[in-house]
PDB file of C-alpha atoms and ligand atoms in Angstrom:
ATOM      1  CA  MET I   1      -6.343  10.262  15.355  1.00 61.00           C
ATOM      2  CA  GLU I   2      -3.217  12.683  15.259  1.00 76.00           C
ATOM      3  CA  LYS I   3      -2.816  14.190  11.715  1.00 88.00           C
ATOM      4  CA  TRP I   4      -0.207  12.075   9.863  1.00 95.00           C
ATOM      5  CA  PRO I   5       0.556   9.795  12.515  1.00 97.00           C
ATOM      6  CA  ILE I   6       3.976   7.705  11.691  1.00 97.00           C
ATOM      7  CA  GLY I   7       3.067   4.170  10.394  1.00 98.00           C
ATOM      8  CA  VAL I   8       4.599   0.877   9.187  1.00 98.00           C
ATOM      9  CA  PHE I   9       4.211  -1.925   7.183  1.00 97.00           C
ATOM     10  CA  ALA I  10       4.124  -5.029   9.450  1.00 97.00           C
ATOM     11  CA  SER I  11       3.827  -8.928   8.994  1.00 94.00           C
ATOM     12  CA  VAL I  12       2.966 -11.984  11.216  1.00 90.00           C
ATOM     13  CA  ASP I  13       4.155 -15.039   8.609  1.00 88.00           C
ATOM     14  CA  ALA I  14       3.759 -13.769   5.284  1.00 80.00           C
ATOM     15  CA  GLY I  15       4.903 -10.599   3.589  1.00 82.00           C
ATOM     16  CA  LEU I  16       7.894  -8.262   3.900  1.00 85.00           C
ATOM     17  CA  GLY I  17       7.273  -6.295   6.786  1.00 89.00           C
ATOM     18  CA  ILE I  18       8.420  -5.848  10.276  1.00 92.00           C
ATOM     19  CA  HIS I  19       7.003  -7.810  13.270  1.00 94.00           C
ATOM     20  CA  LEU I  20       5.201  -5.601  16.158  1.00 96.00           C
ATOM     21  CA  PRO I  21       7.816  -5.904  18.540  1.00 96.00           C
ATOM     22  CA  VAL I  22       9.888  -4.230  16.496  1.00 96.00           C
ATOM     23  CA  ALA I  23       7.236  -1.577  15.569  1.00 97.00           C
ATOM     24  CA  HIS I  24       6.904  -0.562  19.024  1.00 97.00           C
ATOM     25  CA  GLU I  25      10.551  -0.596  19.878  1.00 97.00           C
ATOM     26  CA  LEU I  26      10.434   2.237  17.112  1.00 97.00           C
ATOM     27  CA  GLY I  27       7.954   3.621  18.690  1.00 96.00           C
ATOM     28  CA  ILE I  28       5.350   3.600  15.633  1.00 97.00           C
ATOM     29  CA  SER I  29       1.610   3.738  16.371  1.00 96.00           C
ATOM     30  CA  THR I  30      -0.016   2.572  13.576  1.00 98.00           C
ATOM     31  CA  VAL I  31       0.500  -0.536  11.411  1.00 98.00           C
ATOM     32  CA  GLN I  32      -0.607  -1.504   7.915  1.00 98.00           C
ATOM     33  CA  LEU I  33      -0.565  -5.875   7.986  1.00 98.00           C
ATOM     34  CA  HIS I  34       0.192  -8.336   5.369  1.00 97.00           C
ATOM     35  CA  ALA I  35      -2.471 -10.569   5.624  1.00 97.00           C
ATOM     36  CA  PRO I  36      -0.840 -13.678   7.581  1.00 96.00           C
ATOM     37  CA  HIS I  37      -1.225 -17.207   5.455  1.00 95.00           C
ATOM     38  CA  GLY I  38      -4.403 -18.569   5.502  1.00 94.00           C
ATOM     39  CA  PRO I  39      -4.268 -21.216   8.721  1.00 94.00           C
ATOM     40  CA  SER I  40      -3.437 -17.747  10.502  1.00 95.00           C
ATOM     41  CA  ARG I  41      -6.681 -15.951   9.530  1.00 96.00           C
ATOM     42  CA  SER I  42      -8.679 -17.898  12.640  1.00 96.00           C
ATOM     43  CA  PRO I  43     -10.931 -15.890  15.190  1.00 97.00           C
ATOM     44  CA  GLN I  44      -8.108 -17.004  17.721  1.00 97.00           C
ATOM     45  CA  HIS I  45      -5.021 -15.540  15.685  1.00 96.00           C
ATOM     46  CA  ALA I  46      -7.149 -12.244  15.372  1.00 97.00           C
ATOM     47  CA  GLU I  47      -7.700 -12.295  19.110  1.00 97.00           C
ATOM     48  CA  ARG I  48      -4.254 -12.751  19.727  1.00 97.00           C
ATOM     49  CA  PHE I  49      -3.153  -9.893  17.265  1.00 97.00           C
ATOM     50  CA  LEU I  50      -5.837  -7.481  18.729  1.00 98.00           C
ATOM     51  CA  ALA I  51      -4.538  -8.116  22.396  1.00 98.00           C
ATOM     52  CA  GLU I  52      -0.934  -7.510  21.010  1.00 97.00           C
ATOM     53  CA  ILE I  53      -1.460  -4.253  19.368  1.00 97.00           C
ATOM     54  CA  LYS I  54      -3.338  -3.034  22.373  1.00 98.00           C
ATOM     55  CA  LYS I  55      -0.324  -4.009  24.670  1.00 97.00           C
ATOM     56  CA  TYR I  56       1.844  -1.886  21.929  1.00 97.00           C
ATOM     57  CA  HIS I  57      -0.730   0.964  21.673  1.00 97.00           C
ATOM     58  CA  ILE I  58      -0.806   0.628  17.976  1.00 98.00           C
ATOM     59  CA  THR I  59      -3.643   0.953  15.794  1.00 98.00           C
ATOM     60  CA  LEU I  60      -4.265  -1.225  12.471  1.00 98.00           C
ATOM     61  CA  THR I  61      -4.835   0.789   9.614  1.00 98.00           C
ATOM     62  CA  ALA I  62      -5.208  -1.524   6.792  1.00 98.00           C
ATOM     63  CA  VAL I  63      -5.222  -5.430   5.842  1.00 98.00           C
ATOM     64  CA  PHE I  64      -3.088  -6.082   2.485  1.00 98.00           C
ATOM     65  CA  GLY I  65      -3.706  -8.915   0.471  1.00 97.00           C
ATOM     66  CA  GLY I  66      -0.896 -11.107  -0.889  1.00 93.00           C
ATOM     67  CA  PHE I  67      -0.925 -14.453  -2.655  1.00 95.00           C
ATOM     68  CA  ASP I  68       1.397 -17.353  -3.082  1.00 93.00           C
ATOM     69  CA  GLY I  69       2.726 -17.391  -6.334  1.00 95.00           C
ATOM     70  CA  GLU I  70       3.325 -13.590  -6.965  1.00 94.00           C
ATOM     71  CA  SER I  71       7.065 -12.563  -7.598  1.00 93.00           C
ATOM     72  CA  TYR I  72       7.990  -9.129  -8.021  1.00 90.00           C
ATOM     73  CA  ALA I  73      11.242 -10.764  -9.471  1.00 90.00           C
ATOM     74  CA  ASP I  74      11.274  -8.417 -12.764  1.00 91.00           C
ATOM     75  CA  ILE I  75       8.694  -6.471 -14.420  1.00 91.00           C
ATOM     76  CA  PRO I  76       7.469  -8.948 -17.067  1.00 92.00           C
ATOM     77  CA  THR I  77       7.311 -11.541 -14.123  1.00 94.00           C
ATOM     78  CA  VAL I  78       5.002  -9.114 -11.848  1.00 93.00           C
ATOM     79  CA  GLU I  79       2.409  -8.855 -14.719  1.00 93.00           C
ATOM     80  CA  GLN I  80       2.278 -12.388 -15.159  1.00 95.00           C
ATOM     81  CA  THR I  81       2.146 -13.187 -11.503  1.00 97.00           C
ATOM     82  CA  VAL I  82       0.849 -10.412  -9.260  1.00 96.00           C
ATOM     83  CA  GLY I  83      -2.802  -9.471  -8.108  1.00 97.00           C
ATOM     84  CA  LEU I  84      -6.155 -10.501  -9.494  1.00 97.00           C
ATOM     85  CA  VAL I  85      -5.252  -9.675 -13.205  1.00 97.00           C
ATOM     86  CA  PRO I  86      -3.528 -13.203 -14.365  1.00 97.00           C
ATOM     87  CA  LYS I  87      -6.571 -15.197 -15.266  1.00 96.00           C
ATOM     88  CA  ALA I  88      -5.292 -18.726 -14.237  1.00 96.00           C
ATOM     89  CA  THR I  89      -5.397 -17.815 -10.521  1.00 97.00           C
ATOM     90  CA  ARG I  90      -8.163 -14.978 -10.522  1.00 97.00           C
ATOM     91  CA  ALA I  91     -11.045 -16.593  -9.211  1.00 97.00           C
ATOM     92  CA  ALA I  92      -8.996 -18.672  -6.391  1.00 97.00           C
ATOM     93  CA  ARG I  93      -7.357 -15.017  -5.504  1.00 98.00           C
ATOM     94  CA  LEU I  94     -10.650 -13.723  -5.482  1.00 98.00           C
ATOM     95  CA  ALA I  95     -12.320 -16.095  -3.254  1.00 98.00           C
ATOM     96  CA  GLU I  96      -8.616 -15.751  -1.175  1.00 98.00           C
ATOM     97  CA  MET I  97      -9.549 -11.665  -1.090  1.00 98.00           C
ATOM     98  CA  LYS I  98     -12.746 -12.362   0.251  1.00 98.00           C
ATOM     99  CA  GLU I  99     -11.316 -14.237   3.093  1.00 98.00           C
ATOM    100  CA  ILE I 100      -8.608 -11.619   3.794  1.00 98.00           C
ATOM    101  CA  ALA I 101     -11.554  -9.242   4.202  1.00 98.00           C
ATOM    102  CA  ASN I 102     -13.258 -11.114   6.703  1.00 98.00           C
ATOM    103  CA  PHE I 103      -9.977 -11.339   8.433  1.00 98.00           C
ATOM    104  CA  ALA I 104     -10.073  -7.613   8.600  1.00 98.00           C
ATOM    105  CA  LYS I 105     -13.194  -7.599   9.984  1.00 98.00           C
ATOM    106  CA  LEU I 106     -12.418  -9.570  12.755  1.00 98.00           C
ATOM    107  CA  LEU I 107      -9.585  -7.066  13.531  1.00 98.00           C
ATOM    108  CA  HIS I 108     -12.408  -4.527  13.273  1.00 98.00           C
ATOM    109  CA  CYS I 109     -10.051  -2.816  10.222  1.00 98.00           C
ATOM    110  CA  HIS I 110     -12.277  -1.053   7.476  1.00 98.00           C
ATOM    111  CA  VAL I 111      -9.525  -0.811   4.447  1.00 98.00           C
ATOM    112  CA  VAL I 112      -8.663  -4.021   2.847  1.00 98.00           C
ATOM    113  CA  ALA I 113      -5.896  -3.134   0.055  1.00 98.00           C
ATOM    114  CA  LEU I 114      -3.859  -4.819  -2.792  1.00 97.00           C
ATOM    115  CA  HIS I 115      -2.100  -4.557  -5.897  1.00 96.00           C
ATOM    116  CA  LEU I 116      -4.473  -5.688  -8.248  1.00 97.00           C
ATOM    117  CA  GLY I 117      -1.739  -6.214 -10.923  1.00 96.00           C
ATOM    118  CA  PHE I 118      -1.288  -4.662 -14.464  1.00 95.00           C
ATOM    119  CA  VAL I 119      -4.508  -3.582 -15.496  1.00 96.00           C
ATOM    120  CA  PRO I 120      -4.697  -4.256 -19.438  1.00 95.00           C
ATOM    121  CA  HIS I 121      -4.427  -0.881 -21.386  1.00 92.00           C
ATOM    122  CA  ASP I 122      -7.141  -1.396 -23.984  1.00 95.00           C
ATOM    123  CA  ARG I 123     -10.151  -0.204 -22.270  1.00 96.00           C
ATOM    124  CA  GLN I 124     -12.490  -1.620 -25.230  1.00 96.00           C
ATOM    125  CA  SER I 125     -10.892  -5.010 -24.416  1.00 97.00           C
ATOM    126  CA  ALA I 126     -12.732  -8.243 -22.750  1.00 97.00           C
ATOM    127  CA  ASP I 127      -9.861  -8.620 -20.587  1.00 96.00           C
ATOM    128  CA  TYR I 128     -10.103  -4.873 -18.990  1.00 97.00           C
ATOM    129  CA  ARG I 129     -13.770  -5.283 -18.835  1.00 98.00           C
ATOM    130  CA  GLU I 130     -12.969  -8.547 -17.023  1.00 98.00           C
ATOM    131  CA  VAL I 131     -10.741  -6.883 -14.145  1.00 98.00           C
ATOM    132  CA  VAL I 132     -13.514  -3.839 -13.786  1.00 98.00           C
ATOM    133  CA  VAL I 133     -15.952  -7.135 -13.137  1.00 98.00           C
ATOM    134  CA  VAL I 134     -13.880  -8.348 -10.522  1.00 98.00           C
ATOM    135  CA  THR I 135     -13.073  -5.615  -8.794  1.00 98.00           C
ATOM    136  CA  GLN I 136     -16.443  -4.240  -8.654  1.00 98.00           C
ATOM    137  CA  GLU I 137     -16.960  -8.045  -7.062  1.00 98.00           C
ATOM    138  CA  LEU I 138     -14.605  -7.272  -4.230  1.00 98.00           C
ATOM    139  CA  CYS I 139     -15.496  -3.786  -3.625  1.00 98.00           C
ATOM    140  CA  ASP I 140     -19.197  -5.002  -3.239  1.00 98.00           C
ATOM    141  CA  PHE I 141     -18.202  -7.560  -1.094  1.00 98.00           C
ATOM    142  CA  VAL I 142     -16.189  -5.570   1.353  1.00 98.00           C
ATOM    143  CA  ALA I 143     -18.707  -2.913   1.620  1.00 98.00           C
ATOM    144  CA  LYS I 144     -20.961  -5.248   3.061  1.00 97.00           C
ATOM    145  CA  MET I 145     -18.798  -5.273   6.063  1.00 95.00           C
ATOM    146  CA  GLY I 146     -18.133  -1.745   6.158  1.00 98.00           C
ATOM    147  CA  GLN I 147     -14.684  -1.833   4.377  1.00 98.00           C
ATOM    148  CA  LYS I 148     -12.888   0.230   1.650  1.00 98.00           C
ATOM    149  CA  LEU I 149     -10.528  -1.268  -1.089  1.00 98.00           C
ATOM    150  CA  HIS I 150      -7.360   0.438  -1.499  1.00 98.00           C
ATOM    151  CA  LEU I 151      -5.393  -0.350  -4.743  1.00 98.00           C
ATOM    152  CA  GLU I 152      -1.543  -0.095  -4.439  1.00 97.00           C
ATOM    153  CA  THR I 153      -0.223   2.162  -7.089  1.00 96.00           C
ATOM    154  CA  GLY I 154       3.091   1.073  -9.387  1.00 94.00           C
ATOM    155  CA  GLN I 155       1.941  -0.899 -12.615  1.00 93.00           C
ATOM    156  CA  GLU I 156      -0.147   1.707 -13.773  1.00 95.00           C
ATOM    157  CA  THR I 157       0.305   5.593 -14.766  1.00 97.00           C
ATOM    158  CA  ALA I 158      -2.085   7.835 -12.368  1.00 97.00           C
ATOM    159  CA  GLU I 159      -3.955   8.705 -15.480  1.00 97.00           C
ATOM    160  CA  ALA I 160      -4.368   5.127 -16.242  1.00 97.00           C
ATOM    161  CA  LEU I 161      -5.394   4.252 -12.504  1.00 97.00           C
ATOM    162  CA  VAL I 162      -8.015   7.077 -12.451  1.00 98.00           C
ATOM    163  CA  GLN I 163      -9.368   5.892 -15.557  1.00 98.00           C
ATOM    164  CA  PHE I 164      -9.994   2.178 -13.980  1.00 98.00           C
ATOM    165  CA  ILE I 165     -11.460   3.580 -10.795  1.00 98.00           C
ATOM    166  CA  ASP I 166     -14.173   5.875 -12.634  1.00 98.00           C
ATOM    167  CA  ASP I 167     -14.853   2.515 -15.019  1.00 98.00           C
ATOM    168  CA  VAL I 168     -15.145   0.347 -11.654  1.00 98.00           C
ATOM    169  CA  GLN I 169     -17.553   3.104 -10.194  1.00 98.00           C
ATOM    170  CA  ARG I 170     -17.622   1.722  -6.582  1.00 98.00           C
ATOM    171  CA  PRO I 171     -17.878   4.689  -3.760  1.00 98.00           C
ATOM    172  CA  ASN I 172     -15.439   2.519  -1.590  1.00 98.00           C
ATOM    173  CA  LEU I 173     -12.601   1.979  -4.291  1.00 98.00           C
ATOM    174  CA  PHE I 174      -9.544   4.263  -3.426  1.00 98.00           C
ATOM    175  CA  VAL I 175      -6.018   4.610  -3.883  1.00 98.00           C
ATOM    176  CA  ASN I 176      -2.823   3.540  -1.607  1.00 98.00           C
ATOM    177  CA  PHE I 177      -0.140   5.578  -2.977  1.00 98.00           C
ATOM    178  CA  ASP I 178       3.537   4.486  -2.909  1.00 98.00           C
ATOM    179  CA  PRO I 179       5.980   7.292  -4.555  1.00 98.00           C
ATOM    180  CA  ALA I 180       8.638   4.839  -4.871  1.00 98.00           C
ATOM    181  CA  ASN I 181       6.724   2.381  -6.791  1.00 97.00           C
ATOM    182  CA  MET I 182       6.250   5.228  -9.574  1.00 98.00           C
ATOM    183  CA  ILE I 183       9.797   5.342 -10.105  1.00 98.00           C
ATOM    184  CA  LEU I 184      10.377   1.304  -9.363  1.00 97.00           C
ATOM    185  CA  TYR I 185       7.807   0.587 -12.265  1.00 96.00           C
ATOM    186  CA  GLY I 186       8.889   3.755 -14.429  1.00 97.00           C
ATOM    187  CA  THR I 187       5.256   5.141 -14.428  1.00 97.00           C
ATOM    188  CA  GLY I 188       5.509   8.427 -13.743  1.00 97.00           C
ATOM    189  CA  GLU I 189       6.854  11.238 -11.596  1.00 98.00           C
ATOM    190  CA  PRO I 190       5.472  10.360  -7.824  1.00 98.00           C
ATOM    191  CA  ILE I 191       4.626  14.088  -6.771  1.00 98.00           C
ATOM    192  CA  ALA I 192       2.566  14.723 -10.385  1.00 98.00           C
ATOM    193  CA  ALA I 193       0.956  11.646  -9.966  1.00 98.00           C
ATOM    194  CA  LEU I 194      -0.116  12.359  -6.335  1.00 98.00           C
ATOM    195  CA  GLU I 195      -1.633  15.976  -7.185  1.00 98.00           C
ATOM    196  CA  GLN I 196      -3.507  13.641 -10.075  1.00 98.00           C
ATOM    197  CA  LEU I 197      -4.824  10.944  -7.880  1.00 98.00           C
ATOM    198  CA  GLY I 198      -5.903  13.848  -5.379  1.00 98.00           C
ATOM    199  CA  LYS I 199      -8.701  12.851  -2.920  1.00 97.00           C
ATOM    200  CA  ARG I 200      -8.774   9.359  -4.096  1.00 98.00           C
ATOM    201  CA  VAL I 201      -5.680   8.864  -1.940  1.00 98.00           C
ATOM    202  CA  HIS I 202      -6.925   7.407   1.328  1.00 98.00           C
ATOM    203  CA  SER I 203      -3.418   5.582   2.329  1.00 98.00           C
ATOM    204  CA  VAL I 204       0.172   5.882   1.316  1.00 98.00           C
ATOM    205  CA  HIS I 205       3.435   4.570   1.862  1.00 98.00           C
ATOM    206  CA  CYS I 206       6.564   6.223   2.538  1.00 98.00           C
ATOM    207  CA  LYS I 207       9.290   4.538   0.309  1.00 98.00           C
ATOM    208  CA  ASP I 208      12.403   5.272  -1.431  1.00 98.00           C
ATOM    209  CA  ALA I 209      13.776   4.875  -4.796  1.00 98.00           C
ATOM    210  CA  ASN I 210      16.192   5.419  -7.747  1.00 98.00           C
ATOM    211  CA  TRP I 211      14.915   5.527 -11.437  1.00 98.00           C
ATOM    212  CA  ALA I 212      16.240   2.728 -14.007  1.00 97.00           C
ATOM    213  CA  LYS I 213      18.479   3.543 -16.786  1.00 96.00           C
ATOM    214  CA  ASN I 214      15.252   2.206 -18.436  1.00 95.00           C
ATOM    215  CA  PRO I 215      12.102   2.894 -16.850  1.00 95.00           C
ATOM    216  CA  GLY I 216       9.356   0.586 -17.191  1.00 92.00           C
ATOM    217  CA  LYS I 217      11.556  -2.039 -18.799  1.00 92.00           C
ATOM    218  CA  GLU I 218      13.719  -2.538 -15.795  1.00 94.00           C
ATOM    219  CA  TRP I 219      13.044  -2.037 -12.104  1.00 95.00           C
ATOM    220  CA  GLY I 220      14.299   1.115 -10.339  1.00 96.00           C
ATOM    221  CA  LYS I 221      16.117   0.474  -7.357  1.00 96.00           C
ATOM    222  CA  GLU I 222      14.284   0.758  -3.548  1.00 96.00           C
ATOM    223  CA  MET I 223      16.730   3.042  -1.235  1.00 97.00           C
ATOM    224  CA  PRO I 224      16.431   3.911   2.036  1.00 97.00           C
ATOM    225  CA  LEU I 225      14.291   6.583   2.719  1.00 98.00           C
ATOM    226  CA  GLY I 226      15.810  10.179   2.110  1.00 97.00           C
ATOM    227  CA  GLU I 227      18.457   8.493  -0.087  1.00 98.00           C
ATOM    228  CA  GLY I 228      16.522   7.964  -2.978  1.00 98.00           C
ATOM    229  CA  GLU I 229      14.865  10.393  -5.616  1.00 98.00           C
ATOM    230  CA  VAL I 230      11.527  10.763  -3.672  1.00 98.00           C
ATOM    231  CA  ASP I 231      11.589  14.300  -2.728  1.00 98.00           C
ATOM    232  CA  PHE I 232      10.205  13.619   0.962  1.00 98.00           C
ATOM    233  CA  LYS I 233       9.450  17.213   1.597  1.00 97.00           C
ATOM    234  CA  LYS I 234       7.657  17.969  -1.625  1.00 98.00           C
ATOM    235  CA  TYR I 235       5.717  14.838  -0.990  1.00 98.00           C
ATOM    236  CA  LEU I 236       4.758  15.690   2.253  1.00 97.00           C
ATOM    237  CA  MET I 237       3.516  18.916   1.175  1.00 97.00           C
ATOM    238  CA  THR I 238       1.319  17.522  -1.724  1.00 98.00           C
ATOM    239  CA  LEU I 239       0.186  15.165   0.822  1.00 97.00           C
ATOM    240  CA  LYS I 240      -1.174  18.568   3.173  1.00 95.00           C
ATOM    241  CA  LYS I 241      -2.211  20.078  -0.306  1.00 96.00           C
ATOM    242  CA  ILE I 242      -4.517  17.267  -1.158  1.00 97.00           C
ATOM    243  CA  GLY I 243      -6.084  17.418   2.399  1.00 95.00           C
ATOM    244  CA  TYR I 244      -4.440  13.880   3.059  1.00 96.00           C
ATOM    245  CA  ARG I 245      -5.016  13.600   7.005  1.00 92.00           C
ATOM    246  CA  GLY I 246      -4.188   9.543   7.150  1.00 96.00           C
ATOM    247  CA  PRO I 247      -0.728   7.853   8.548  1.00 98.00           C
ATOM    248  CA  LEU I 248       2.363   7.748   6.682  1.00 98.00           C
ATOM    249  CA  THR I 249       3.049   4.092   6.618  1.00 98.00           C
ATOM    250  CA  ILE I 250       6.850   3.402   6.092  1.00 98.00           C
ATOM    251  CA  GLU I 251       7.773   0.538   4.003  1.00 97.00           C
ATOM    252  CA  ARG I 252      11.190  -0.996   3.833  1.00 94.00           C
ATOM    253  CA  GLU I 253      11.353  -4.323   1.741  1.00 88.00           C
ATOM    254  CA  ILE I 254      14.931  -6.030   2.874  1.00 89.00           C
ATOM    255  CA  PRO I 255      13.350  -8.648   5.773  1.00 85.00           C
ATOM    256  CA  GLN I 256      16.401 -10.986   4.685  1.00 90.00           C
ATOM    257  CA  GLU I 257      18.091  -8.119   6.704  1.00 92.00           C
ATOM    258  CA  PRO I 258      15.916  -7.627   9.692  1.00 92.00           C
ATOM    259  CA  GLU I 259      18.872  -5.448  11.500  1.00 94.00           C
ATOM    260  CA  ARG I 260      19.599  -3.016   8.863  1.00 95.00           C
ATOM    261  CA  GLN I 261      15.760  -3.116   7.944  1.00 95.00           C
ATOM    262  CA  LYS I 262      15.406  -1.972  11.586  1.00 96.00           C
ATOM    263  CA  MET I 263      17.965   0.851  11.546  1.00 97.00           C
ATOM    264  CA  GLU I 264      16.723   2.051   8.165  1.00 97.00           C
ATOM    265  CA  ILE I 265      13.157   2.430   9.372  1.00 97.00           C
ATOM    266  CA  ALA I 266      14.454   4.238  12.459  1.00 98.00           C
ATOM    267  CA  GLY I 267      16.232   6.667  10.364  1.00 98.00           C
ATOM    268  CA  ALA I 268      12.734   7.189   8.350  1.00 98.00           C
ATOM    269  CA  VAL I 269      10.731   7.945  11.570  1.00 98.00           C
ATOM    270  CA  THR I 270      13.300  10.519  12.485  1.00 98.00           C
ATOM    271  CA  LEU I 271      13.388  12.482   9.105  1.00 98.00           C
ATOM    272  CA  LEU I 272       9.484  12.013   8.937  1.00 98.00           C
ATOM    273  CA  LYS I 273       8.640  13.217  11.941  1.00 96.00           C
ATOM    274  CA  ARG I 274      10.938  16.337  11.266  1.00 96.00           C
ATOM    275  CA  LEU I 275       9.486  17.013   8.071  1.00 97.00           C
ATOM    276  CA  ARG I 276       6.049  16.511   9.763  1.00 95.00           C
ATOM    277  CA  ASP I 277       6.578  18.650  12.517  1.00 92.00           C
ATOM    278  CA  GLU I 278       8.127  21.852   9.885  1.00 93.00           C
ATOM    279  CA  LEU I 279       5.085  21.407   7.704  1.00 91.00           C
ATOM    280  CA  LEU I 280       2.263  20.652  10.519  1.00 83.00           C
ATOM    281  CA  ASP I 281       3.547  24.028  11.994  1.00 73.00           C
ATOM    282  CA  THR I 282       3.205  26.037   8.745  1.00 67.00           C
ATOM    283  CA  PRO I 283      -0.397  27.163   8.562  1.00 59.00           C
ATOM    284  CA  THR I 284      -0.008  27.707   4.267  1.00 51.00           C
ATOM    285  CA  ILE I 285       2.469  26.419   1.922  1.00 47.00           C
TER     286      ILE I 285
HETATM  287 MG1  LIG O 301       4.142  -0.164  -1.081  1.00 55.76          MG
END
């Protein structure tokens, strides 16, 4: 694969991504896919999807898990509803993540990813230990199929995420870095966080955001790429510095406005291509 191919977050019938024909129209060569709903994870649906990406010359680079009942309404709601952390739904969602990994295998995809949720802060607590154990179980399950697990950033500081990954101790556990999420959740300056996560970063989102007035207490605001407070030139320079070679997957989460979503993703493609060409031509920075 070329270095830093442009990607986009895509959806079939669940999640906030764009549909494949739109990705194709925008000339995008890779996608991360939000896992479709259960009934759409059949071998027949997988075949259809594979035929579609082949037709469009698109490479699938990751399948993202997401669950019914998750809400990103505000930070406390995320804490209560997102990922494998909430206890009431943990077992069912672990089982569903395994199904999603099976579906990813049908799609010949070697990366599954998710928002794990807010990892408890006290490393000595039983709650923390339980989240470590459930993550280990998921890593071991996907490892048997030759897959890696990528954790989306946002809910943790880079430091806490490094510590958590070290505690899980699995060789197939990595990070999907999202600079905008660091700002939206108020968990740290994105460039410094990316440097700190370094080699653990095996996939990235290109999304922009503005800081909230009270970071960590209220949401920041997602912005069109290039209009927010992520410095994309520095972001790409830092990706180069840490040796990241994978896709630059654009995420713009406004599916309620599909025309605007498409237009703003097109703008992001142009900006990223320009920066990429500039930086890849520079041997040392
Ligand atoms: Mg993201």
